[in-house]
CSV table of C-alpha atoms in Angstrom, one decimal:
chain,number,residue,atom,x,y,z
A,840,UNK,CA,53.8,-29.0,8.4
A,841,UNK,CA,52.5,-25.8,6.9
A,842,UNK,CA,54.9,-23.4,5.5
A,843,UNK,CA,55.1,-19.9,6.9
A,844,UNK,CA,53.1,-18.7,3.9
A,845,UNK,CA,50.5,-21.4,4.4
A,846,UNK,CA,50.3,-20.6,8.0
A,847,UNK,CA,49.7,-16.9,7.3
A,848,UNK,CA,47.0,-17.7,4.7
A,849,UNK,CA,45.2,-19.9,7.3
A,850,UNK,CA,45.4,-17.2,9.9
A,851,UNK,CA,44.2,-14.6,7.3
A,852,UNK,CA,41.3,-16.9,6.4
A,853,UNK,CA,40.3,-17.4,10.0
A,854,UNK,CA,40.5,-13.6,10.5
A,855,UNK,CA,38.2,-13.0,7.5
A,856,UNK,CA,35.7,-15.6,8.7
A,857,UNK,CA,35.7,-14.2,12.2
A,858,UNK,CA,35.3,-10.5,11.1
A,859,UNK,CA,32.6,-11.3,8.7
A,860,UNK,CA,30.7,-13.5,11.2
A,861,UNK,CA,31.0,-10.8,13.9
A,862,UNK,CA,29.3,-8.3,11.7
A,863,UNK,CA,26.2,-10.5,11.0
A,864,UNK,CA,23.2,-10.0,13.2
A,865,UNK,CA,24.5,-7.0,15.1
A,866,UNK,CA,21.4,-5.1,14.3
A,867,UNK,CA,17.8,-6.3,14.1
A,868,UNK,CA,17.2,-4.0,11.2
A,869,UNK,CA,18.0,-5.5,7.8
A,870,UNK,CA,19.7,-2.7,6.0
A,871,UNK,CA,22.2,-1.5,8.7
A,872,UNK,CA,23.2,-5.1,9.3
A,873,UNK,CA,23.7,-5.9,5.6
A,874,UNK,CA,25.6,-2.6,4.9
A,875,UNK,CA,27.9,-3.4,7.7
A,876,UNK,CA,28.6,-6.9,6.4
A,877,UNK,CA,29.1,-5.6,2.9
A,878,UNK,CA,31.7,-3.0,4.0
A,879,UNK,CA,33.7,-5.7,5.6
A,880,UNK,CA,33.4,-7.9,2.5
A,881,UNK,CA,34.6,-5.0,0.2
A,882,UNK,CA,37.6,-4.4,2.3
A,883,UNK,CA,38.7,-7.9,3.3
A,884,UNK,CA,37.9,-9.7,0.0
A,885,UNK,CA,39.1,-6.8,-2.3
A,886,UNK,CA,35.8,-6.8,-4.2
A,887,UNK,CA,34.6,-4.4,-6.8
A,888,UNK,CA,30.9,-4.7,-5.8
A,889,UNK,CA,28.6,-6.9,-3.8
A,890,UNK,CA,25.0,-7.5,-4.6
A,891,UNK,CA,22.3,-9.0,-2.3
A,892,UNK,CA,19.0,-10.0,-3.8
A,893,UNK,CA,16.2,-11.0,-1.4
A,894,UNK,CA,13.2,-12.5,-3.2
A,895,UNK,CA,11.2,-12.7,0.1
A,896,UNK,CA,11.6,-8.9,0.7
A,897,UNK,CA,8.8,-7.8,-1.6
A,898,UNK,CA,6.8,-6.5,1.3
A,899,UNK,CA,9.7,-4.5,2.7
A,900,UNK,CA,9.8,-0.9,1.7
A,901,UNK,CA,13.1,-0.2,-0.1
A,902,UNK,CA,15.1,2.9,1.1
A,903,UNK,CA,16.9,5.3,-1.2
A,904,UNK,CA,20.2,3.4,-1.0
A,905,UNK,CA,18.6,0.2,-2.4
A,906,UNK,CA,17.6,-0.5,-5.9
A,907,UNK,CA,14.8,-3.0,-6.6
A,908,UNK,CA,15.6,-5.8,-9.1
A,909,UNK,CA,12.5,-5.9,-11.3
A,910,UNK,CA,9.2,-5.3,-9.3
A,911,UNK,CA,9.4,-7.9,-6.6
A,912,UNK,CA,12.8,-8.6,-5.0
A,913,UNK,CA,14.7,-6.3,-2.7
A,914,UNK,CA,18.1,-5.5,-4.1
A,915,UNK,CA,20.8,-4.1,-1.9
A,916,UNK,CA,24.2,-3.3,-3.4
A,917,UNK,CA,27.5,-1.7,-2.3
A,918,UNK,CA,28.7,0.5,-3.7
A,919,UNK,CA,25.2,1.8,-4.3
A,920,UNK,CA,23.6,0.1,-7.2
A,921,UNK,CA,23.5,2.3,-10.2
A,922,UNK,CA,25.7,2.3,-13.2
A,923,UNK,CA,24.6,1.9,-16.8
A,924,UNK,CA,21.1,0.3,-17.3
A,925,UNK,CA,22.6,-2.5,-19.4
A,926,UNK,CA,24.9,-3.5,-16.5
A,927,UNK,CA,21.9,-3.6,-14.1
A,928,UNK,CA,19.9,-5.6,-16.5
A,929,UNK,CA,22.8,-8.0,-16.9
A,930,UNK,CA,23.1,-8.5,-13.2
A,931,UNK,CA,19.3,-9.2,-13.0
A,932,UNK,CA,19.8,-12.0,-15.5
A,933,UNK,CA,22.7,-13.4,-13.5
A,934,UNK,CA,20.6,-13.3,-10.4
A,935,UNK,CA,17.8,-15.1,-12.3
A,936,UNK,CA,20.2,-17.9,-13.2
A,937,UNK,CA,21.3,-18.1,-9.6
A,938,UNK,CA,17.8,-18.4,-8.2
A,939,UNK,CA,16.2,-20.8,-10.7
A,940,UNK,CA,15.4,-24.3,-9.8
A,941,UNK,CA,15.9,-23.9,-6.0
A,942,UNK,CA,19.8,-23.9,-6.0
A,943,UNK,CA,21.9,-25.8,-3.5
A,944,UNK,CA,23.4,-23.6,-0.8
A,945,UNK,CA,26.7,-25.5,-1.0
A,946,UNK,CA,27.1,-25.0,-4.7
A,947,UNK,CA,28.9,-21.8,-5.8
A,948,UNK,CA,28.4,-20.5,-9.4
A,949,UNK,CA,31.3,-18.7,-10.9
A,950,UNK,CA,31.0,-16.6,-14.0
A,951,UNK,CA,33.7,-14.7,-15.9
A,952,UNK,CA,33.0,-11.6,-18.0
A,953,UNK,CA,36.2,-10.3,-19.4
A,954,UNK,CA,38.3,-9.0,-16.6
A,955,UNK,CA,35.3,-9.4,-14.1
A,956,UNK,CA,34.8,-12.5,-11.9
A,957,UNK,CA,31.3,-13.1,-10.4
A,958,UNK,CA,30.7,-15.6,-7.6
A,959,UNK,CA,27.0,-16.4,-6.9
A,960,UNK,CA,26.0,-17.9,-3.5
A,961,UNK,CA,22.4,-19.1,-3.1
A,962,UNK,CA,20.6,-18.3,0.2
A,963,UNK,CA,18.1,-21.1,0.6
A,964,UNK,CA,14.4,-19.9,0.3
A,965,UNK,CA,15.4,-16.2,0.3
A,966,UNK,CA,17.6,-15.2,-2.6
A,967,UNK,CA,21.3,-14.9,-3.2
A,968,UNK,CA,24.4,-12.9,-3.0
A,969,UNK,CA,27.0,-12.1,-5.7
A,970,UNK,CA,30.6,-11.0,-5.1
A,971,UNK,CA,32.1,-9.1,-8.0
A,972,UNK,CA,35.9,-9.0,-8.2
A,973,UNK,CA,38.0,-7.4,-11.0
A,974,UNK,CA,41.4,-8.5,-12.2
A,975,UNK,CA,41.9,-11.7,-10.3
A,976,UNK,CA,39.9,-14.7,-8.9
A,977,UNK,CA,39.1,-15.4,-5.3
A,978,UNK,CA,41.1,-18.4,-3.9
A,979,UNK,CA,39.1,-21.7,-3.9
A,980,UNK,CA,39.7,-22.3,-0.2
A,981,UNK,CA,38.3,-18.8,0.5
A,982,UNK,CA,35.3,-19.4,-1.7
A,983,UNK,CA,34.4,-22.5,0.3
A,984,UNK,CA,35.1,-20.9,3.6
A,985,UNK,CA,32.5,-18.2,2.7
A,986,UNK,CA,29.7,-20.8,2.4
A,987,UNK,CA,28.9,-21.0,6.1
A,988,UNK,CA,29.2,-17.3,6.4
A,989,UNK,CA,26.6,-16.8,3.7
A,990,UNK,CA,24.3,-19.3,5.4
A,991,UNK,CA,24.6,-17.4,8.6
A,992,UNK,CA,23.9,-14.1,6.7
A,993,UNK,CA,20.8,-15.8,5.2
A,994,UNK,CA,19.5,-16.7,8.7
A,995,UNK,CA,20.2,-13.2,9.9
A,996,UNK,CA,18.4,-11.7,6.9
A,997,UNK,CA,15.3,-13.9,7.5
A,998,UNK,CA,15.2,-12.9,11.1
A,999,UNK,CA,15.6,-9.2,10.2
A,1000,UNK,CA,12.8,-9.4,7.6
A,1001,UNK,CA,10.5,-11.0,10.1
A,1002,UNK,CA,11.4,-8.4,12.6
A,1003,UNK,CA,10.7,-5.6,10.1
A,1004,UNK,CA,7.4,-7.2,9.1
A,1005,UNK,CA,6.4,-7.2,12.8
A,1006,UNK,CA,7.4,-3.6,13.1
A,1007,UNK,CA,5.5,-2.6,10.0
A,1008,UNK,CA,2.4,-4.4,11.3
A,1009,UNK,CA,2.8,-2.5,14.6
A,1010,UNK,CA,3.1,0.8,12.7
A,1011,UNK,CA,0.1,-0.1,10.5
A,1012,UNK,CA,-2.0,-0.8,13.5
A,1013,UNK,CA,-0.8,2.4,15.3
A,1014,UNK,CA,-1.6,4.4,12.2
A,1015,UNK,CA,-5.0,2.8,11.9
A,1016,UNK,CA,-5.8,3.5,15.6
A,1017,UNK,CA,-4.7,7.1,15.2
A,1018,UNK,CA,-6.8,7.4,12.1
A,1019,UNK,CA,-9.8,6.0,14.0
A,1020,UNK,CA,-9.2,8.3,16.9
A,1021,UNK,CA,-8.9,11.3,14.6
A,1022,UNK,CA,-12.1,10.4,12.8
A,1023,UNK,CA,-13.9,10.1,16.1
A,1024,UNK,CA,-13.2,13.8,16.9
A,1025,UNK,CA,-12.7,15.4,13.5
A,1026,UNK,CA,-14.7,15.9,10.3
A,1027,UNK,CA,-13.4,13.6,7.6
A,1028,UNK,CA,-14.0,16.2,4.8
A,1029,UNK,CA,-12.4,19.3,6.3
A,1030,UNK,CA,-10.3,17.9,9.1
A,1031,UNK,CA,-12.0,20.4,11.5
A,1032,UNK,CA,-13.2,19.3,14.9
A,1033,UNK,CA,-16.6,17.6,14.6
A,1034,UNK,CA,-19.7,18.0,16.8
A,1035,UNK,CA,-18.4,15.6,19.4
A,1036,UNK,CA,-15.1,17.4,19.7
A,1037,UNK,CA,-16.8,20.8,19.8
A,1038,UNK,CA,-19.0,19.8,22.7
A,1039,UNK,CA,-15.9,18.6,24.6
A,1040,UNK,CA,-14.1,21.9,24.0
A,1041,UNK,CA,-17.2,23.9,24.7
A,1042,UNK,CA,-17.6,22.1,28.0
A,1043,UNK,CA,-14.0,23.0,28.8
A,1044,UNK,CA,-14.6,26.6,27.8
A,1045,UNK,CA,-17.6,26.9,30.1
A,1046,UNK,CA,-15.4,25.8,33.1
A,1047,UNK,CA,-12.6,28.2,32.2
A,1048,UNK,CA,-15.0,31.1,31.5
A,1049,UNK,CA,-16.6,30.5,34.9
A,1050,UNK,CA,-13.2,30.5,36.7
A,1051,UNK,CA,-12.1,33.7,34.9
A,1052,UNK,CA,-15.4,35.6,35.5
A,1053,UNK,CA,-15.8,36.9,32.0
A,1054,UNK,CA,-17.7,36.1,28.9
A,1055,UNK,CA,-17.2,33.7,26.0
A,1056,UNK,CA,-19.0,33.5,22.7
A,1057,UNK,CA,-20.2,30.8,20.4
A,1058,UNK,CA,-21.1,31.6,16.8
A,1059,UNK,CA,-23.1,29.2,14.7
A,1060,UNK,CA,-22.8,29.9,10.9
A,1061,UNK,CA,-25.0,28.2,8.2
A,1062,UNK,CA,-24.4,28.7,4.5
A,1063,UNK,CA,-27.5,30.1,2.9
A,1064,UNK,CA,-29.3,28.0,0.2
A,1065,UNK,CA,-26.4,25.5,0.1
A,1066,UNK,CA,-28.9,22.7,-0.5
A,1067,UNK,CA,-29.5,24.2,-4.0
A,1068,UNK,CA,-25.8,23.8,-4.9
A,1069,UNK,CA,-25.8,20.1,-3.9
A,1070,UNK,CA,-29.0,19.4,-5.8
A,1071,UNK,CA,-28.1,21.3,-9.0
A,1072,UNK,CA,-24.3,20.8,-9.2
A,1073,UNK,CA,-23.8,17.6,-7.2
A,1074,UNK,CA,-22.2,16.8,-3.9
A,1075,UNK,CA,-18.7,16.8,-5.2
A,1076,UNK,CA,-19.0,20.5,-6.0
A,1077,UNK,CA,-20.6,21.0,-2.6
A,1078,UNK,CA,-17.8,19.2,-0.8
A,1079,UNK,CA,-15.2,21.4,-2.6
A,1080,UNK,CA,-17.0,24.5,-1.5
A,1081,UNK,CA,-17.2,23.2,2.1
A,1082,UNK,CA,-13.4,22.6,2.1
A,1083,UNK,CA,-12.9,26.1,0.7
A,1084,UNK,CA,-15.0,27.7,3.4
A,1085,UNK,CA,-13.3,25.6,6.1
A,1086,UNK,CA,-9.9,26.8,4.8
A,1087,UNK,CA,-11.0,30.4,5.1
A,1088,UNK,CA,-12.2,30.0,8.6
A,1089,UNK,CA,-9.0,28.3,9.6
A,1090,UNK,CA,-7.0,31.4,8.6
A,1091,UNK,CA,-4.6,33.3,10.9
A,1092,UNK,CA,-7.4,35.7,12.0
A,1093,UNK,CA,-9.1,32.8,13.8
A,1094,UNK,CA,-6.0,31.0,15.1
A,1095,UNK,CA,-6.9,31.8,18.8
A,1096,UNK,CA,-10.4,30.4,18.3
A,1097,UNK,CA,-11.8,26.9,17.8
A,1098,UNK,CA,-13.4,26.4,14.4
A,1099,UNK,CA,-15.5,23.3,14.1
A,1100,UNK,CA,-17.9,21.7,11.6
A,1101,UNK,CA,-20.9,20.2,13.5
A,1102,UNK,CA,-23.0,19.5,10.4
A,1103,UNK,CA,-23.2,19.5,6.6
A,1104,UNK,CA,-23.0,23.2,5.8
A,1105,UNK,CA,-22.6,24.5,9.3
A,1106,UNK,CA,-19.6,25.9,11.1
A,1107,UNK,CA,-19.1,27.0,14.7
A,1108,UNK,CA,-16.5,29.4,16.0
A,1109,UNK,CA,-15.8,29.3,19.8
A,1110,UNK,CA,-13.9,32.3,21.3
A,1111,UNK,CA,-13.2,31.9,25.0
A,1112,UNK,CA,-12.8,34.7,27.6
A,1113,UNK,CA,-13.3,37.6,25.2
A,1114,UNK,CA,-13.9,40.2,27.9
A,1115,UNK,CA,-15.5,41.1,31.2
A,1116,UNK,CA,-18.1,43.6,30.0
A,1117,UNK,CA,-21.2,42.1,28.4
A,1118,UNK,CA,-21.6,45.1,26.1
A,1119,UNK,CA,-18.0,44.9,24.9
A,1120,UNK,CA,-18.3,41.2,24.3
A,1121,UNK,CA,-21.5,41.7,22.3
A,1122,UNK,CA,-19.7,44.3,20.2
A,1123,UNK,CA,-16.8,42.0,19.6
A,1124,UNK,CA,-19.1,39.1,18.7
A,1125,UNK,CA,-21.0,41.2,16.2
A,1126,UNK,CA,-17.7,42.4,14.6
A,1127,UNK,CA,-16.4,38.8,14.4
A,1128,UNK,CA,-19.7,37.6,12.8
A,1129,UNK,CA,-19.5,40.4,10.2
A,1130,UNK,CA,-15.9,39.5,9.4
A,1131,UNK,CA,-16.9,35.8,9.0
A,1132,UNK,CA,-19.7,36.8,6.6
A,1133,UNK,CA,-17.2,38.9,4.6
A,1134,UNK,CA,-14.7,36.0,4.3
A,1135,UNK,CA,-17.5,33.6,3.3
A,1136,UNK,CA,-18.9,36.0,0.7
A,1137,UNK,CA,-15.6,36.5,-1.1
A,1138,UNK,CA,-15.9,34.9,-4.6
A,1139,UNK,CA,-14.2,31.6,-5.2
A,1140,UNK,CA,-13.6,29.7,-8.4
A,1141,UNK,CA,-14.0,25.9,-8.4
A,1142,UNK,CA,-13.9,23.9,-11.7
A,1143,UNK,CA,-14.1,27.2,-13.7
A,1144,UNK,CA,-17.3,28.2,-11.8
A,1145,UNK,CA,-17.4,31.3,-9.7
A,1146,UNK,CA,-19.4,31.2,-6.5
A,1147,UNK,CA,-20.4,33.8,-4.0
A,1148,UNK,CA,-22.0,32.4,-0.8
A,1149,UNK,CA,-23.6,34.0,2.1
A,1150,UNK,CA,-24.1,32.8,5.7
A,1151,UNK,CA,-26.7,33.4,8.5
A,1152,UNK,CA,-25.0,33.5,11.9
A,1153,UNK,CA,-26.4,32.9,15.4
A,1154,UNK,CA,-24.6,34.1,18.5
A,1155,UNK,CA,-24.8,33.1,22.1
A,1156,UNK,CA,-22.9,34.6,25.0
A,1157,UNK,CA,-22.1,32.5,28.1
A,1158,UNK,CA,-20.4,33.2,31.4
A,1159,UNK,CA,-19.8,29.8,32.7
A,1160,UNK,CA,-23.0,29.6,34.8
A,1161,UNK,CA,-23.1,25.8,34.8
A,1162,UNK,CA,-25.0,25.6,31.5
A,1163,UNK,CA,-24.5,22.3,29.6
A,1164,UNK,CA,-22.4,22.4,26.4
A,1165,UNK,CA,-25.2,20.8,24.3
A,1166,UNK,CA,-27.7,23.4,25.6
A,1167,UNK,CA,-25.4,26.2,24.5
A,1168,UNK,CA,-24.9,24.6,21.1
A,1169,UNK,CA,-28.7,24.3,20.8
A,1170,UNK,CA,-29.1,28.0,21.6
A,1171,UNK,CA,-26.6,29.1,19.0
A,1172,UNK,CA,-28.3,26.9,16.4
A,1173,UNK,CA,-31.7,28.4,17.4
A,1174,UNK,CA,-30.2,31.9,17.1
A,1175,UNK,CA,-29.0,31.0,13.6
A,1176,UNK,CA,-32.5,29.9,12.5
A,1177,UNK,CA,-33.8,33.2,14.0
A,1178,UNK,CA,-31.3,35.0,11.7
A,1179,UNK,CA,-32.6,33.0,8.7
A,1180,UNK,CA,-36.2,34.0,9.5
A,1181,UNK,CA,-35.1,37.7,9.2
A,1182,UNK,CA,-34.1,37.2,5.6
A,1183,UNK,CA,-30.8,35.2,5.5
A,1184,UNK,CA,-27.2,36.7,5.4
A,1185,UNK,CA,-28.1,38.2,8.8
A,1186,UNK,CA,-26.8,38.0,12.3
A,1187,UNK,CA,-28.9,37.3,15.4
A,1188,UNK,CA,-28.2,37.0,19.1
A,1189,UNK,CA,-30.0,34.2,21.0
A,1190,UNK,CA,-33.4,35.5,22.3
A,1191,UNK,CA,-34.7,33.6,25.3
A,1192,UNK,CA,-38.3,34.6,24.4
A,1193,UNK,CA,-37.9,32.9,21.0
A,1194,UNK,CA,-36.8,29.8,22.8
A,1195,UNK,CA,-39.9,29.8,24.9
A,1196,UNK,CA,-42.0,30.2,21.8
A,1197,UNK,CA,-40.3,27.2,20.2
A,1198,UNK,CA,-40.9,25.1,23.3
A,1199,UNK,CA,-44.6,26.1,23.3
A,1200,UNK,CA,-44.9,25.2,19.6
A,1201,UNK,CA,-43.3,21.8,20.2
A,1202,UNK,CA,-45.7,21.1,23.0
A,1203,UNK,CA,-48.6,22.2,20.9
A,1204,UNK,CA,-47.5,19.9,18.0
A,1205,UNK,CA,-47.3,16.9,20.4
A,1206,UNK,CA,-50.7,17.7,21.9
A,1207,UNK,CA,-52.2,18.1,18.4
A,1208,UNK,CA,-51.2,14.6,17.4
A,1209,UNK,CA,-52.7,13.3,20.7
A,1210,UNK,CA,-55.9,15.2,19.9
A,1211,UNK,CA,-56.3,13.4,16.6
A,1212,UNK,CA,-55.7,10.0,18.2
A,1213,UNK,CA,-58.1,10.7,21.1
A,1214,UNK,CA,-60.8,12.3,18.9
A,1215,UNK,CA,-60.6,15.7,20.5
A,1216,UNK,CA,-61.4,17.4,17.1
A,1217,UNK,CA,-64.9,18.2,16.1
A,1218,UNK,CA,-66.4,19.0,12.7
A,1219,UNK,CA,-69.0,21.8,12.2
A,1220,UNK,CA,-71.0,22.8,9.2
A,1221,UNK,CA,-71.4,26.6,8.9
A,1222,UNK,CA,-74.4,27.5,6.7
A,1223,UNK,CA,-74.0,29.9,3.8
A,1224,UNK,CA,-77.1,31.9,2.6
A,1225,UNK,CA,-77.9,33.9,-0.5
A,1226,UNK,CA,-79.2,37.5,-0.5
A,1227,UNK,CA,-82.7,36.3,0.3
A,1228,UNK,CA,-81.5,34.4,3.4
A,1229,UNK,CA,-82.0,31.0,1.8
A,1230,UNK,CA,-79.4,28.4,2.7
A,1231,UNK,CA,-77.4,27.5,-0.4
A,1232,UNK,CA,-74.5,25.6,1.0
A,1233,UNK,CA,-72.2,25.1,4.0
A,1234,UNK,CA,-68.5,25.3,4.9
A,1235,UNK,CA,-66.9,22.4,6.9
A,1236,UNK,CA,-64.9,23.7,9.8
A,1237,UNK,CA,-62.6,21.8,12.2
A,1238,UNK,CA,-62.5,22.7,15.9
A,1239,UNK,CA,-60.2,21.5,18.6
A,1240,UNK,CA,-61.7,21.1,22.1
A,1241,UNK,CA,-58.7,20.6,24.3
A,1242,UNK,CA,-59.5,18.8,27.6
A,1243,UNK,CA,-57.6,21.4,29.7
A,1244,UNK,CA,-57.2,24.5,27.5
A,1245,UNK,CA,-60.7,24.4,26.1
A,1246,UNK,CA,-61.3,25.7,22.5
A,1247,UNK,CA,-58.0,26.0,20.6
A,1248,UNK,CA,-58.5,28.4,17.7
A,1249,UNK,CA,-57.6,27.1,14.2
A,1250,UNK,CA,-55.3,30.1,13.7
A,1251,UNK,CA,-53.1,28.5,16.4
A,1252,UNK,CA,-52.9,24.9,15.4
A,1253,UNK,CA,-53.5,24.9,11.6
A,1254,UNK,CA,-50.2,26.9,10.7
A,1255,UNK,CA,-48.3,24.5,13.0
A,1256,UNK,CA,-49.9,21.5,11.3
A,1257,UNK,CA,-49.0,22.9,7.8
A,1258,UNK,CA,-45.4,23.5,8.9
A,1259,UNK,CA,-44.9,20.1,10.4
A,1260,UNK,CA,-46.8,18.2,7.7
A,1261,UNK,CA,-49.4,17.0,10.1
A,1262,UNK,CA,-52.0,18.8,8.0
A,1263,UNK,CA,-52.2,15.7,5.8
A,1264,UNK,CA,-53.6,13.3,8.4
A,1265,UNK,CA,-55.9,16.2,9.7
A,1266,UNK,CA,-57.2,16.8,6.2
A,1267,UNK,CA,-57.8,13.1,5.8
A,1268,UNK,CA,-59.8,13.1,9.0
A,1269,UNK,CA,-61.8,16.2,7.9
A,1270,UNK,CA,-62.6,14.6,4.5
A,1271,UNK,CA,-63.7,11.3,6.1
A,1272,UNK,CA,-65.9,13.0,8.7
A,1273,UNK,CA,-67.5,15.3,6.2
A,1274,UNK,CA,-68.4,12.4,3.9
A,1275,UNK,CA,-70.0,10.6,6.9
A,1276,UNK,CA,-71.8,13.8,7.9
A,1277,UNK,CA,-73.2,14.3,4.4
A,1278,UNK,CA,-74.5,10.7,4.2
A,1279,UNK,CA,-76.2,11.2,7.6
A,1280,UNK,CA,-77.9,14.4,6.5
A,1281,UNK,CA,-79.0,13.0,3.2
A,1282,UNK,CA,-80.7,10.1,4.9
A,1283,UNK,CA,-82.5,12.5,7.2
A,1284,UNK,CA,-83.4,14.7,4.1
A,1285,UNK,CA,-82.0,17.8,5.7
A,1286,UNK,CA,-80.2,19.1,2.6
A,1287,UNK,CA,-81.9,21.9,0.7
A,1288,UNK,CA,-81.8,21.8,-3.2
A,1289,UNK,CA,-79.5,22.9,-4.6
A,1290,UNK,CA,-76.8,22.6,-2.0
A,1291,UNK,CA,-73.0,23.2,-2.2
A,1292,UNK,CA,-70.6,22.0,0.5
A,1293,UNK,CA,-67.3,23.9,0.8
């Protein structure tokens, strides 16, 4: 029969096993579970320190209360790992001895260092745990009784690591999805709403403006001659300037407005329900545009270079009369180009007559291309004479005989062709027809001598 002392030791051992086991797996999170277990170990086993090294935890982000052993394993210690660097390095060596050659879970390694006793328990395929005790050894029966406890801890750690890896994967996917969603509606360079987001918010502003019965404004600002900066100083410098301008337009003065970047060097400012009177709203819009120009024109220094930019701004007012958002954006853009035509660093309200002119020019450009394809152009030779009235040459002239509009003057379609680049195929056609005409006239012996064709 057991003595009273032996009976108490057995009960104490069962109590320790029970309390340690009860504190394993209480939390699906690794660190809270391990810390809870370590607190009980420190108290019930009268330990100086306890160290847990998880070699499979390299993908787990270590919190502040953990100290990595080397670059790979996750090291959790209580009290918190710290102390002299030499002591930490020594413990790493001890852990290395423990984990080499795939140690047996049932084999405990005991090391004595002066007054300090270290007990190393392997955790199969995961790492190991070290109990540090000062002054006296742990009883042999207690050491062996801890083997199943450590095994159970290892299983709980594996489950916790797997749980955290799943959570981290979920977080990574959620972060990626949020990033994708953000990029879908925001400019990657500045973080401002992009064209897609602007159209959505503009559509909402149209509805709210119509319900309120007032006016809203949309400003379209384009940096003047910005292409020269990109071409001469590089796109990195250009990007830095764009970010600087975006930061200025996001200032407190525009916090009640929507600032967006629909294009490369373009910014839009949407101000909703700015007033009931059209004249008052126009005055506010002009004042706002001037303030924007002033902020953009303030010198800025980037990479020891000083820049002073300017901007042309187009303005369109709307009152929620069921006009589409993309149409309003197009009007503001057109107003901006009208401002540039006035000399840059200017402000211009949208002019409906200018829009009609543009529409007519676009139609004319399309019809001009059809005319070349359907041979509506004709070539004429206009004689040139000397002071005696003798023909000395001729000038080749192109004429457009439109099937519906009749004769279209060259002064109408030639400037359009030059602006659009269509003057090149027209010039090729004129050159080819002229050469054919000359050959025909020479065969008929119609050319006087000498003769110059212009």
